[in-house]
Every structure is written in C-alpha cells, then in structure tokens.
Amino acid sequence: MDAAKSAILIELAGPDAFAFRRMDAALFADRPHFRTEADGTYAGNRADLASVRYLLAWAPPPEIFAKLPALEVIFSLGAGVDHLLGAKNLPDLPIVRFVDPDLSARMREYVVWQVLHHHRQGVHYRRNQDANIWTDRFQPAARDVTVGVLGAGVLGLTAAAALVQLGFDVRVWSTSAKTINKVRSFAGREALPEFLAGTDIAVSLLPLTDDTTGLLDTHFIGQMRPDGPLGGPVLINAGRGGSQNEADIAAALRDGRLMGASLDVFQTEPLPADSPLWDCPNLVITPHAASVSDPRALVAGMLEQIAAYERGEPLPNLVDRRRGY
C-alpha cells in the first residue's frame, strides 16, 4: 500500500484521552488520521477506516479490529500494555510500547516526590499543620533509608538513578539481574524475600502480568523491614492497580504495619467514592497522574517509528506477549 495514503486511527480511552482529544492535527503533518470523539463516533470519514494501517490505542473496543482490514501495527497510548493484551479480538500483530524521555522524566519526578514526602515526614507535618501543632520529628539521613524499586525497565532505572543521586541506598528487583552503578540488583521470585527484608520504601513500577497480579498484599508488606529509620515500611505504587490488594493495604495502614503509602493506580479507576482508601491514615492518593503521556512526544515518536518501518527497518520496543510487556 502507498505509505502516503495509509492512515492512523487514534482510539481514545483511558487516563490520557482528554489530552489527546485536544491535540493539534498539525502534529500528524500530511499523514491521514482519524480519532474517536468523546461520544465514541469517529472524526473523519468512516469509509476511510479501510486505509488505516496503524492503530494508537489504550483499551480498544473489540469491534474496532473488524473495521480495520489493512491494520499492520498497534501502538500503545501509554507506557503499559496490559490494557491492549486484555482486549477482545486482538489480532496477532506487532504491539509497540511507548518509550519516551518525557514519560521517564515525569515518572522520575513522581517517584522522587513521593519518596521524599515520606522520608521527610510530610504526612506528619501536614497533619500537625491542620491541627495548628508545632512539633518536630526525627529526620533520618537518606543514606540510612533503603528504597527498593520493583521493575527495572526504562522507568524503573531512571527513577533508581535519581534516588541514588539523592543519597538513598537503592536496590531494584526484576525478572533478570541488572548491572547498575551504586544499585544492588535482585532477580527472580526467589530473591523477593531478601529484597524486601532490607527495604524501607518499596516503589512498584511493575507491569501487570500473571506473576504481578495481587503481588502487593499482606504477605508482601509483612516481608518488608519493620524497624527501619522511618519507623516502619512505606509502599508506593505507580505501576498498575491490578498489582495491589487494596483491602490489605488499607488494613496495614490502619493498624500500623505500613507507616505510609502513595497510590497512583487502582483496581477500579476512577477510584469509587466509597472506597475505604480515601480516609486511610498516612496515604497519598493521586488520580493516575504520575506519568501522563505527552501527546506531542508520543505522536512524534510514533511517526518516526512508522517512517522507519515503511523504510523496512525493524520496529523498536516490541511487546513480548508471552511475558506481558
């Protein structure tokens, strides 16, 4: 097919949909493109969907694939791909993950923000301010606090490097061992207990797979260091909501087994108004905003990859369906 006439469909859903509906058509240069509107209708001539070779999507409706007979490549609208791998009628086509310096920088900012918030007793001082109380609290040195990052992909390694620069003792856990300056690497499920036993603040940036579903539960919390310099363990999850057991986390916050937590992702989003998490002590809730995709960066990267693909070059950042990321 003539590359000049092949089109892109942006199937909008998920946390980044609002930003993408506002994106400038000029981002696509002369490339034909269509997108779903807020009501689910398509912007553009529906008949032209037959020319779509590339789909940019978060959680595409199962009926969309039958309307795209020329589809060749699926691009993820976000960093994760579980939303795509779980789609019904998903064709056996290449899926490309979104990897971009801007996305990594935003996640690095979020992780550093939340680690410092708990490390420097932010919850305590906020509570005292609300009660008009002036009371200091012990501040441990960063070198005495161990931050364990679960997930050693691009996002995890970028965050780990920033924490090293701040002076924290940093370790990572992943499926395979990594060689990282000033960072201790743990690999495989058998190494998880040792990893957690020395961890004061656990930061999960894990993808959602069969192995990670429900991982952040009572058993996980119970394996973290209970007597570290913060007075107890802290859990931060900016990976996937499906990896956490929210009832277990809420219970641990209420009885003190968790000293604090920050959650950016949830099993159900938006987080229901009646969720017991809302009024948990020492919990920071953010609305899946840790690392929102920049439409400009995503579209520019996708167009570069499409151009390279049409020149016969291999696609980067391909998803391994067997591994789930």
Tab-separated table of C-alpha atoms in Angstrom:
chain	number	residue	atom	x	y	z
A	1	MET	CA	0.000	0.000	0.000
A	2	ASP	CA	1.133	3.528	-0.746
A	3	ALA	CA	2.588	4.892	2.502
A	4	ALA	CA	1.399	8.395	1.636
A	5	LYS	CA	-2.220	7.201	1.743
A	6	SER	CA	-2.004	4.858	4.730
A	7	ALA	CA	-3.724	6.255	7.786
A	8	ILE	CA	-3.564	6.220	11.573
A	9	LEU	CA	-6.516	5.696	13.916
A	10	ILE	CA	-6.336	7.041	17.474
A	11	GLU	CA	-8.788	5.023	19.575
A	12	LEU	CA	-9.147	7.203	22.658
A	13	ALA	CA	-9.813	5.770	26.086
A	14	GLY	CA	-8.001	5.665	29.395
A	15	PRO	CA	-6.249	8.300	31.523
A	16	ASP	CA	-4.686	10.231	28.643
A	17	ALA	CA	-7.798	10.564	26.475
A	18	PHE	CA	-8.543	14.192	27.364
A	19	ALA	CA	-5.089	15.411	26.383
A	20	PHE	CA	-5.224	13.547	23.084
A	21	ARG	CA	-8.612	14.952	22.133
A	22	ARG	CA	-7.092	18.420	22.361
A	23	MET	CA	-4.007	17.644	20.290
A	24	ASP	CA	-3.274	19.694	17.206
A	25	ALA	CA	-3.884	17.962	13.883
A	26	ALA	CA	-0.673	19.606	12.643
A	27	LEU	CA	1.254	17.077	14.744
A	28	PHE	CA	0.468	14.489	12.084
A	29	ALA	CA	1.877	16.563	9.210
A	30	ASP	CA	0.352	15.163	5.989
A	31	ARG	CA	-0.429	11.736	7.435
A	32	PRO	CA	-4.186	10.945	7.264
A	33	HIS	CA	-5.559	10.220	10.717
A	34	PHE	CA	-8.849	9.652	12.488
A	35	ARG	CA	-9.799	9.555	16.133
A	36	THR	CA	-12.735	8.759	18.332
A	37	GLU	CA	-14.709	11.625	19.788
A	38	ALA	CA	-15.982	11.747	23.375
A	39	ASP	CA	-19.266	10.139	22.264
A	40	GLY	CA	-17.470	7.262	20.548
A	41	THR	CA	-18.025	8.480	16.997
A	42	TYR	CA	-15.138	8.902	14.590
A	43	ALA	CA	-13.689	12.200	13.472
A	44	GLY	CA	-13.208	11.713	9.751
A	45	ASN	CA	-14.818	9.684	7.027
A	46	ARG	CA	-15.791	6.293	8.410
A	47	ALA	CA	-15.218	4.729	4.990
A	48	ASP	CA	-11.580	5.767	5.212
A	49	LEU	CA	-11.003	3.376	8.130
A	50	ALA	CA	-10.207	0.804	5.461
A	51	SER	CA	-6.951	2.674	4.816
A	52	VAL	CA	-5.790	2.511	8.450
A	53	ARG	CA	-2.508	0.645	8.823
A	54	TYR	CA	-1.616	1.896	12.317
A	55	LEU	CA	-3.692	1.957	15.484
A	56	LEU	CA	-2.812	4.075	18.528
A	57	ALA	CA	-4.934	2.816	21.407
A	58	TRP	CA	-5.325	2.279	25.141
A	59	ALA	CA	-8.234	-0.142	25.531
A	60	PRO	CA	-9.772	-0.505	22.063
A	61	PRO	CA	-13.366	-1.768	21.765
A	62	PRO	CA	-13.451	-5.357	20.439
A	63	GLU	CA	-15.450	-4.400	17.358
A	64	ILE	CA	-12.832	-1.977	16.049
A	65	PHE	CA	-10.496	-4.605	14.622
A	66	ALA	CA	-13.062	-5.875	12.112
A	67	LYS	CA	-13.240	-2.319	10.703
A	68	LEU	CA	-9.500	-2.178	10.055
A	69	PRO	CA	-8.702	-4.736	7.341
A	70	ALA	CA	-5.355	-3.093	6.490
A	71	LEU	CA	-4.102	-2.831	10.087
A	72	GLU	CA	-0.409	-3.731	10.473
A	73	VAL	CA	0.902	-2.275	13.765
A	74	ILE	CA	-0.651	-1.362	17.129
A	75	PHE	CA	0.931	1.384	19.237
A	76	SER	CA	0.239	1.702	22.960
A	77	LEU	CA	-1.276	5.009	24.080
A	78	GLY	CA	0.601	4.703	27.395
A	79	ALA	CA	3.629	3.063	28.935
A	80	GLY	CA	1.753	-0.115	29.924
A	81	VAL	CA	0.271	-2.692	27.570
A	82	ASP	CA	-1.998	-4.817	29.774
A	83	HIS	CA	-4.939	-2.756	28.520
A	84	LEU	CA	-4.120	-3.913	24.998
A	85	LEU	CA	-3.240	-7.516	25.774
A	86	GLY	CA	-6.581	-7.880	27.544
A	87	ALA	CA	-8.574	-6.580	24.574
A	88	LYS	CA	-11.034	-8.964	22.937
A	89	ASN	CA	-10.484	-9.897	19.284
A	90	LEU	CA	-6.903	-8.617	19.475
A	91	PRO	CA	-5.239	-9.577	16.179
A	92	ASP	CA	-1.837	-11.223	16.048
A	93	LEU	CA	0.025	-8.063	15.039
A	94	PRO	CA	3.105	-6.271	16.407
A	95	ILE	CA	2.435	-4.130	19.503
A	96	VAL	CA	4.827	-1.264	20.256
A	97	ARG	CA	5.308	0.136	23.769
A	98	PHE	CA	5.590	3.879	24.290
A	99	VAL	CA	9.118	4.715	25.456
A	100	ASP	CA	9.974	8.405	25.632
A	101	PRO	CA	12.348	10.577	27.702
A	102	ASP	CA	9.470	12.858	28.722
A	103	LEU	CA	7.481	9.922	30.103
A	104	SER	CA	10.520	8.696	32.025
A	105	ALA	CA	11.199	12.186	33.398
A	106	ARG	CA	7.627	12.547	34.663
A	107	MET	CA	7.764	9.182	36.424
A	108	ARG	CA	11.141	10.086	37.923
A	109	GLU	CA	9.618	13.290	39.302
A	110	TYR	CA	6.683	11.410	40.830
A	111	VAL	CA	8.831	8.759	42.470
A	112	VAL	CA	11.270	11.309	43.909
A	113	TRP	CA	8.364	13.467	45.137
A	114	GLN	CA	6.670	10.603	46.962
A	115	VAL	CA	9.861	9.092	48.372
A	116	LEU	CA	10.883	12.480	49.770
A	117	HIS	CA	7.368	13.124	51.072
A	118	HIS	CA	7.527	10.036	53.276
A	119	HIS	CA	11.246	10.293	54.018
A	120	ARG	CA	10.902	13.894	55.273
A	121	GLN	CA	7.753	13.161	57.307
A	122	GLY	CA	5.376	15.081	55.028
A	123	VAL	CA	2.276	13.290	56.306
A	124	HIS	CA	3.181	14.099	59.914
A	125	TYR	CA	3.761	17.793	59.216
A	126	ARG	CA	0.572	18.109	57.160
A	127	ARG	CA	-1.430	16.576	59.988
A	128	ASN	CA	0.168	18.918	62.523
A	129	GLN	CA	-0.452	21.946	60.328
A	130	ASP	CA	-4.146	21.077	60.072
A	131	ALA	CA	-4.256	20.910	63.891
A	132	ASN	CA	-2.141	24.066	64.475
A	133	ILE	CA	0.575	21.995	66.156
A	134	TRP	CA	4.298	22.891	66.051
A	135	THR	CA	6.207	19.646	66.661
A	136	ASP	CA	9.426	18.452	65.073
A	137	ARG	CA	10.050	14.859	64.058
A	138	PHE	CA	13.194	12.788	63.591
A	139	GLN	CA	14.679	13.122	60.093
A	140	PRO	CA	16.899	10.178	59.093
A	141	ALA	CA	19.669	10.686	56.550
A	142	ALA	CA	18.935	9.482	53.023
A	143	ARG	CA	21.919	7.132	53.199
A	144	ASP	CA	20.218	5.304	56.084
A	145	VAL	CA	16.996	4.680	54.122
A	146	THR	CA	16.774	1.853	51.603
A	147	VAL	CA	14.460	2.360	48.644
A	148	GLY	CA	13.579	-0.768	46.695
A	149	VAL	CA	12.322	-0.250	43.140
A	150	LEU	CA	10.284	-3.118	41.713
A	151	GLY	CA	10.625	-3.126	37.941
A	152	ALA	CA	13.902	-2.396	36.195
A	153	GLY	CA	12.688	-1.210	32.833
A	154	VAL	CA	13.321	2.274	31.489
A	155	LEU	CA	11.023	3.919	34.060
A	156	GLY	CA	12.398	1.962	36.995
A	157	LEU	CA	16.046	2.509	36.145
A	158	THR	CA	15.509	6.225	35.552
A	159	ALA	CA	13.852	6.572	38.959
A	160	ALA	CA	16.527	4.468	40.657
A	161	ALA	CA	19.299	6.638	39.240
A	162	ALA	CA	17.633	9.794	40.564
A	163	LEU	CA	17.293	8.283	44.035
A	164	VAL	CA	20.986	7.347	44.031
A	165	GLN	CA	21.824	10.968	43.271
A	166	LEU	CA	19.828	11.998	46.350
A	167	GLY	CA	21.933	9.705	48.505
A	168	PHE	CA	19.470	6.874	49.176
A	169	ASP	CA	20.568	3.260	49.418
A	170	VAL	CA	18.835	1.879	46.306
A	171	ARG	CA	18.056	-1.648	45.186
A	172	VAL	CA	15.984	-2.989	42.285
A	173	TRP	CA	14.028	-6.172	41.769
A	174	SER	CA	13.194	-7.554	38.327
A	175	THR	CA	12.855	-10.803	36.408
A	176	SER	CA	16.502	-10.722	35.335
A	177	ALA	CA	19.615	-9.331	37.023
A	178	LYS	CA	20.784	-5.821	36.124
A	179	THR	CA	24.190	-4.131	36.357
A	180	ILE	CA	23.611	-0.601	37.642
A	181	ASN	CA	26.127	1.739	39.251
A	182	LYS	CA	25.583	2.015	43.034
A	183	VAL	CA	22.398	-0.090	42.861
A	184	ARG	CA	22.059	-3.638	44.139
A	185	SER	CA	20.096	-5.907	41.802
A	186	PHE	CA	17.802	-8.761	42.830
A	187	ALA	CA	16.289	-11.079	40.240
A	188	GLY	CA	13.510	-13.636	40.230
A	189	ARG	CA	10.708	-14.528	42.612
A	190	GLU	CA	13.102	-16.465	44.847
A	191	ALA	CA	15.054	-13.239	45.540
A	192	LEU	CA	11.993	-11.183	46.502
A	193	PRO	CA	12.045	-12.026	50.252
A	194	GLU	CA	15.676	-10.909	50.601
A	195	PHE	CA	14.958	-7.776	48.565
A	196	LEU	CA	12.006	-6.834	50.781
A	197	ALA	CA	13.708	-7.701	54.073
A	198	GLY	CA	16.105	-4.781	53.627
A	199	THR	CA	13.642	-2.332	52.051
A	200	ASP	CA	12.174	0.665	53.885
A	201	ILE	CA	10.315	2.239	50.944
A	202	ALA	CA	9.065	-0.074	48.187
A	203	VAL	CA	8.323	1.610	44.847
A	204	SER	CA	6.371	-0.554	42.413
A	205	LEU	CA	6.639	0.293	38.725
A	206	LEU	CA	5.796	-3.232	37.661
A	207	PRO	CA	3.763	-4.109	34.566
A	208	LEU	CA	0.610	-6.142	35.129
A	209	THR	CA	1.225	-9.805	34.391
A	210	ASP	CA	0.065	-13.096	35.850
A	211	ASP	CA	3.077	-13.001	38.180
A	212	THR	CA	2.475	-9.447	39.436
A	213	THR	CA	-1.316	-9.521	39.840
A	214	GLY	CA	-2.136	-9.012	43.531
A	215	LEU	CA	1.562	-9.054	44.486
A	216	LEU	CA	1.335	-6.029	46.814
A	217	ASP	CA	-0.625	-7.696	49.608
A	218	THR	CA	-0.389	-8.591	53.290
A	219	HIS	CA	2.364	-11.121	52.656
A	220	PHE	CA	4.398	-8.595	50.664
A	221	ILE	CA	4.036	-5.915	53.353
A	222	GLY	CA	4.934	-8.401	56.083
A	223	GLN	CA	8.265	-9.153	54.410
A	224	MET	CA	9.432	-5.504	54.400
A	225	ARG	CA	11.772	-4.194	57.093
A	226	PRO	CA	9.560	-3.389	60.095
A	227	ASP	CA	12.090	-1.487	62.205
A	228	GLY	CA	13.886	0.820	59.784
A	229	PRO	CA	14.698	4.517	60.320
A	230	LEU	CA	11.208	5.637	59.197
A	231	GLY	CA	9.579	3.616	61.964
A	232	GLY	CA	8.029	1.149	59.528
A	233	PRO	CA	7.687	0.325	55.834
A	234	VAL	CA	6.268	2.594	53.132
A	235	LEU	CA	4.650	1.445	49.874
A	236	ILE	CA	4.470	3.489	46.655
A	237	ASN	CA	2.661	2.111	43.599
A	238	ALA	CA	2.734	3.959	40.279
A	239	GLY	CA	2.752	0.806	38.156
A	240	ARG	CA	-0.594	-0.946	37.806
A	241	GLY	CA	-3.602	-1.062	40.105
A	242	GLY	CA	-4.084	-4.755	39.471
A	243	SER	CA	-0.813	-5.500	41.251
A	244	GLN	CA	-2.154	-4.286	44.618
A	245	ASN	CA	-4.608	-5.771	47.098
A	246	GLU	CA	-6.330	-2.607	48.251
A	247	ALA	CA	-8.096	-4.175	51.228
A	248	ASP	CA	-4.757	-5.472	52.529
A	249	ILE	CA	-3.087	-2.079	52.057
A	250	ALA	CA	-5.918	-0.259	53.826
A	251	ALA	CA	-5.783	-2.681	56.753
A	252	ALA	CA	-1.999	-2.351	57.046
A	253	LEU	CA	-2.218	1.457	57.081
A	254	ARG	CA	-4.881	1.406	59.777
A	255	ASP	CA	-3.071	-0.989	62.116
A	256	GLY	CA	0.392	0.476	61.564
A	257	ARG	CA	2.058	-2.359	59.660
A	258	LEU	CA	2.515	0.234	56.917
A	259	MET	CA	3.899	3.570	58.081
A	260	GLY	CA	2.660	5.262	54.906
A	261	ALA	CA	1.744	4.753	51.272
A	262	SER	CA	1.290	6.602	47.983
A	263	LEU	CA	-1.009	5.106	45.354
A	264	ASP	CA	-1.405	6.481	41.843
A	265	VAL	CA	-3.117	3.448	40.301
A	266	PHE	CA	-6.130	1.443	41.418
A	267	GLN	CA	-8.081	-1.707	40.675
A	268	THR	CA	-11.051	0.447	39.605
A	269	GLU	CA	-10.493	3.889	38.080
A	270	PRO	CA	-11.725	6.438	38.873
A	271	LEU	CA	-11.416	5.330	42.487
A	272	PRO	CA	-15.006	4.884	43.767
A	273	ALA	CA	-16.198	7.494	46.255
A	274	ASP	CA	-16.975	4.748	48.785
A	275	SER	CA	-13.506	3.176	48.636
A	276	PRO	CA	-12.038	2.677	52.139
A	277	LEU	CA	-8.754	4.045	50.815
A	278	TRP	CA	-9.979	7.656	50.794
A	279	ASP	CA	-9.812	8.075	54.568
A	280	CYS	CA	-6.838	5.830	55.317
A	281	PRO	CA	-4.190	7.419	57.535
A	282	ASN	CA	-0.836	8.369	56.019
A	283	LEU	CA	-1.972	7.687	52.451
A	284	VAL	CA	-1.367	9.907	49.422
A	285	ILE	CA	-3.824	9.344	46.543
A	286	THR	CA	-3.181	10.715	43.056
A	287	PRO	CA	-5.511	10.088	40.051
A	288	HIS	CA	-3.268	8.002	37.764
A	289	ALA	CA	-1.257	11.144	37.116
A	290	ALA	CA	2.292	10.005	37.895
A	291	SER	CA	3.434	9.945	34.289
A	292	VAL	CA	0.840	11.216	31.837
A	293	SER	CA	1.822	10.754	28.207
A	294	ASP	CA	2.642	13.934	26.312
A	295	PRO	CA	0.644	13.761	23.040
A	296	ARG	CA	3.329	15.707	21.188
A	297	ALA	CA	6.082	13.330	22.245
A	298	LEU	CA	4.004	10.218	21.628
A	299	VAL	CA	2.838	11.265	18.157
A	300	ALA	CA	6.318	12.429	17.113
A	301	GLY	CA	7.841	9.147	18.279
A	302	MET	CA	5.144	7.087	16.592
A	303	LEU	CA	5.581	8.918	13.266
A	304	GLU	CA	9.335	8.353	13.404
A	305	GLN	CA	8.787	4.652	14.023
A	306	ILE	CA	6.221	4.409	11.228
A	307	ALA	CA	8.582	6.130	8.793
A	308	ALA	CA	11.382	3.732	9.746
A	309	TYR	CA	9.012	0.743	9.462
A	310	GLU	CA	7.936	1.829	5.986
A	311	ARG	CA	11.613	2.010	5.022
A	312	GLY	CA	11.914	-1.632	6.006
A	313	GLU	CA	13.583	-1.102	9.393
A	314	PRO	CA	12.572	-3.164	12.468
A	315	LEU	CA	10.107	-1.762	14.992
A	316	PRO	CA	11.635	-0.870	18.400
A	317	ASN	CA	10.150	-1.601	21.843
A	318	LEU	CA	8.074	-4.535	20.672
A	319	VAL	CA	5.911	-6.250	23.279
A	320	ASP	CA	6.630	-9.854	24.168
A	321	ARG	CA	3.099	-11.208	24.562
A	322	ARG	CA	4.330	-14.253	26.441
A	323	ARG	CA	5.966	-12.092	29.128
A	324	GLY	CA	3.215	-9.481	29.108
A	325	TYR	CA	5.418	-6.434	28.460
